[in-house]
Amino acid sequence: MVSYCFPGSETVDGHQWMQYLKKFHHQWCSLYLRDQFTAGMLTTQASESCNAQVRIFLKPKHNLDEFFINFNCLLADKRRKETESDYDGKQSALTYCWRKA
C-alpha cells in the first residue's frame, strides 16, 4: 500500500509531508470531534475520551501500513459500538412504550 502512495519507498518515515502531519497527531481527535454531537460534554472531555480510544489501537511506533490497518480497526469498533448503542436505545424505547400502553 505504501509503495502506491509513495513510489520507490517502502516506508514513509523520511517523507517530509508525513513528518509534518505527525507533528499534529495530538490534535487529530479535536478535528474529528468538531462536528460531532457530544450531549453537553465539554470539548476537553470529548477529546480525552477519543484520545483514550485511539491509544488502544494506535501506537507512535506504527509504520504507515500498521497505522491504516489499526485505524480501520478503530473505526470498525466505533461503528459497532454505535450500532449496538442505537439498537439498545430502540429496544428500550419500544419496551417503555409497551409498558405504558
PDB file of C-alpha atoms in Angstrom:
ATOM      1  CA  MET A   1       0.000   0.000   0.000  1.00  0.00           C
ATOM      2  CA  VAL A   2       2.763   2.439   0.903  1.00  0.00           C
ATOM      3  CA  SER A   3       4.543   1.845  -2.388  1.00  0.00           C
ATOM      4  CA  TYR A   4       1.422   3.010  -4.260  1.00  0.00           C
ATOM      5  CA  CYS A   5       1.264   6.228  -2.258  1.00  0.00           C
ATOM      6  CA  PHE A   6       4.985   6.903  -2.328  1.00  0.00           C
ATOM      7  CA  PRO A   7       6.577   5.174  -5.343  1.00  0.00           C
ATOM      8  CA  GLY A   8      10.073   3.873  -4.734  1.00  0.00           C
ATOM      9  CA  SER A   9       9.817   3.720  -0.948  1.00  0.00           C
ATOM     10  CA  GLU A  10       8.750   1.001   1.452  1.00  0.00           C
ATOM     11  CA  THR A  11       8.467   3.321   4.447  1.00  0.00           C
ATOM     12  CA  VAL A  12       7.390   6.900   4.859  1.00  0.00           C
ATOM     13  CA  ASP A  13       9.481   7.677   7.923  1.00  0.00           C
ATOM     14  CA  GLY A  14      11.675  10.039   5.934  1.00  0.00           C
ATOM     15  CA  HIS A  15       8.857  11.556   3.899  1.00  0.00           C
ATOM     16  CA  GLN A  16       8.626  15.284   4.665  1.00  0.00           C
ATOM     17  CA  TRP A  17       4.825  15.572   4.396  1.00  0.00           C
ATOM     18  CA  MET A  18       4.236  12.588   6.719  1.00  0.00           C
ATOM     19  CA  GLN A  19       6.663  14.011   9.278  1.00  0.00           C
ATOM     20  CA  TYR A  20       4.780  17.310   9.101  1.00  0.00           C
ATOM     21  CA  LEU A  21       1.431  15.550   9.726  1.00  0.00           C
ATOM     22  CA  LYS A  22       2.861  13.548  12.612  1.00  0.00           C
ATOM     23  CA  LYS A  23       3.661  16.784  14.464  1.00  0.00           C
ATOM     24  CA  PHE A  24      -0.075  17.390  14.823  1.00  0.00           C
ATOM     25  CA  HIS A  25      -1.156  13.893  15.868  1.00  0.00           C
ATOM     26  CA  HIS A  26      -2.241  15.175  19.292  1.00  0.00           C
ATOM     27  CA  GLN A  27      -4.891  17.339  17.555  1.00  0.00           C
ATOM     28  CA  TRP A  28      -6.434  14.645  15.361  1.00  0.00           C
ATOM     29  CA  CYS A  29      -9.268  13.852  17.791  1.00  0.00           C
ATOM     30  CA  SER A  30     -10.162  17.525  18.116  1.00  0.00           C
ATOM     31  CA  LEU A  31     -10.608  17.735  14.360  1.00  0.00           C
ATOM     32  CA  TYR A  32     -12.674  14.559  14.287  1.00  0.00           C
ATOM     33  CA  LEU A  33     -14.965  15.813  17.053  1.00  0.00           C
ATOM     34  CA  ARG A  34     -15.562  19.255  15.549  1.00  0.00           C
ATOM     35  CA  ASP A  35     -18.972  18.412  14.030  1.00  0.00           C
ATOM     36  CA  GLN A  36     -19.956  15.595  16.400  1.00  0.00           C
ATOM     37  CA  PHE A  37     -22.855  15.674  18.866  1.00  0.00           C
ATOM     38  CA  THR A  38     -21.400  15.299  22.368  1.00  0.00           C
ATOM     39  CA  ALA A  39     -24.517  15.533  24.583  1.00  0.00           C
ATOM     40  CA  GLY A  40     -23.212  18.534  26.509  1.00  0.00           C
ATOM     41  CA  MET A  41     -19.769  17.067  27.098  1.00  0.00           C
ATOM     42  CA  LEU A  42     -17.016  19.660  27.181  1.00  0.00           C
ATOM     43  CA  THR A  43     -14.588  19.662  24.282  1.00  0.00           C
ATOM     44  CA  THR A  44     -11.729  18.555  26.520  1.00  0.00           C
ATOM     45  CA  GLN A  45     -13.782  15.639  27.884  1.00  0.00           C
ATOM     46  CA  ALA A  46     -14.720  14.513  24.390  1.00  0.00           C
ATOM     47  CA  SER A  47     -11.117  14.837  23.202  1.00  0.00           C
ATOM     48  CA  GLU A  48      -9.794  12.861  26.162  1.00  0.00           C
ATOM     49  CA  SER A  49     -12.373  10.139  25.563  1.00  0.00           C
ATOM     50  CA  CYS A  50     -11.449   9.977  21.888  1.00  0.00           C
ATOM     51  CA  ASN A  51      -7.728  10.024  22.691  1.00  0.00           C
ATOM     52  CA  ALA A  52      -8.172   7.109  25.109  1.00  0.00           C
ATOM     53  CA  GLN A  53      -9.890   5.082  22.386  1.00  0.00           C
ATOM     54  CA  VAL A  54      -7.229   5.999  19.843  1.00  0.00           C
ATOM     55  CA  ARG A  55      -4.427   4.947  22.222  1.00  0.00           C
ATOM     56  CA  ILE A  56      -5.867   1.420  22.345  1.00  0.00           C
ATOM     57  CA  PHE A  57      -5.397   0.910  18.602  1.00  0.00           C
ATOM     58  CA  LEU A  58      -2.661   3.328  17.521  1.00  0.00           C
ATOM     59  CA  LYS A  59       0.900   3.439  18.789  1.00  0.00           C
ATOM     60  CA  PRO A  60       3.554   6.068  17.967  1.00  0.00           C
ATOM     61  CA  LYS A  61       5.921   3.420  16.561  1.00  0.00           C
ATOM     62  CA  HIS A  62       3.473   2.145  13.913  1.00  0.00           C
ATOM     63  CA  ASN A  63       4.541   2.481  10.308  1.00  0.00           C
ATOM     64  CA  LEU A  64       2.008   3.728   7.762  1.00  0.00           C
ATOM     65  CA  ASP A  65       0.642   0.270   6.927  1.00  0.00           C
ATOM     66  CA  GLU A  66       0.149  -0.591  10.604  1.00  0.00           C
ATOM     67  CA  PHE A  67      -1.433   2.812  11.164  1.00  0.00           C
ATOM     68  CA  PHE A  68      -4.067   2.306   8.451  1.00  0.00           C
ATOM     69  CA  ILE A  69      -4.806  -1.278   9.494  1.00  0.00           C
ATOM     70  CA  ASN A  70      -5.256  -0.294  13.133  1.00  0.00           C
ATOM     71  CA  PHE A  71      -7.123   2.894  12.242  1.00  0.00           C
ATOM     72  CA  ASN A  72      -9.618   0.819  10.246  1.00  0.00           C
ATOM     73  CA  CYS A  73      -9.990  -1.481  13.273  1.00  0.00           C
ATOM     74  CA  LEU A  74     -10.639   1.589  15.433  1.00  0.00           C
ATOM     75  CA  LEU A  75     -13.337   2.849  13.053  1.00  0.00           C
ATOM     76  CA  ALA A  76     -14.946  -0.596  12.842  1.00  0.00           C
ATOM     77  CA  ASP A  77     -15.005  -0.826  16.642  1.00  0.00           C
ATOM     78  CA  LYS A  78     -16.554   2.644  16.985  1.00  0.00           C
ATOM     79  CA  ARG A  79     -19.193   1.843  14.346  1.00  0.00           C
ATOM     80  CA  ARG A  80     -20.006  -1.495  16.009  1.00  0.00           C
ATOM     81  CA  LYS A  81     -20.416   0.146  19.411  1.00  0.00           C
ATOM     82  CA  GLU A  82     -22.575   2.908  17.930  1.00  0.00           C
ATOM     83  CA  THR A  83     -24.777   0.361  16.151  1.00  0.00           C
ATOM     84  CA  GLU A  84     -25.152  -1.655  19.364  1.00  0.00           C
ATOM     85  CA  SER A  85     -25.999   1.508  21.271  1.00  0.00           C
ATOM     86  CA  ASP A  86     -28.595   2.517  18.663  1.00  0.00           C
ATOM     87  CA  TYR A  87     -30.127  -0.950  18.790  1.00  0.00           C
ATOM     88  CA  ASP A  88     -30.238  -0.963  22.601  1.00  0.00           C
ATOM     89  CA  GLY A  89     -31.779   2.506  22.585  1.00  0.00           C
ATOM     90  CA  LYS A  90     -34.500   1.474  20.171  1.00  0.00           C
ATOM     91  CA  GLN A  91     -35.249  -1.667  22.160  1.00  0.00           C
ATOM     92  CA  SER A  92     -35.546   0.188  25.454  1.00  0.00           C
ATOM     93  CA  ALA A  93     -37.801   2.829  23.881  1.00  0.00           C
ATOM     94  CA  LEU A  94     -40.089   0.132  22.490  1.00  0.00           C
ATOM     95  CA  THR A  95     -40.174  -1.651  25.832  1.00  0.00           C
ATOM     96  CA  TYR A  96     -41.072   1.594  27.573  1.00  0.00           C
ATOM     97  CA  CYS A  97     -43.885   2.309  25.104  1.00  0.00           C
ATOM     98  CA  TRP A  98     -45.355  -1.147  25.520  1.00  0.00           C
ATOM     99  CA  ARG A  99     -45.336  -0.900  29.308  1.00  0.00           C
ATOM    100  CA  LYS A 100     -47.026   2.469  29.201  1.00  0.00           C
ATOM    101  CA  ALA A 101     -49.901   1.268  26.988  1.00  0.00           C
TER     102      ALA A 101
END
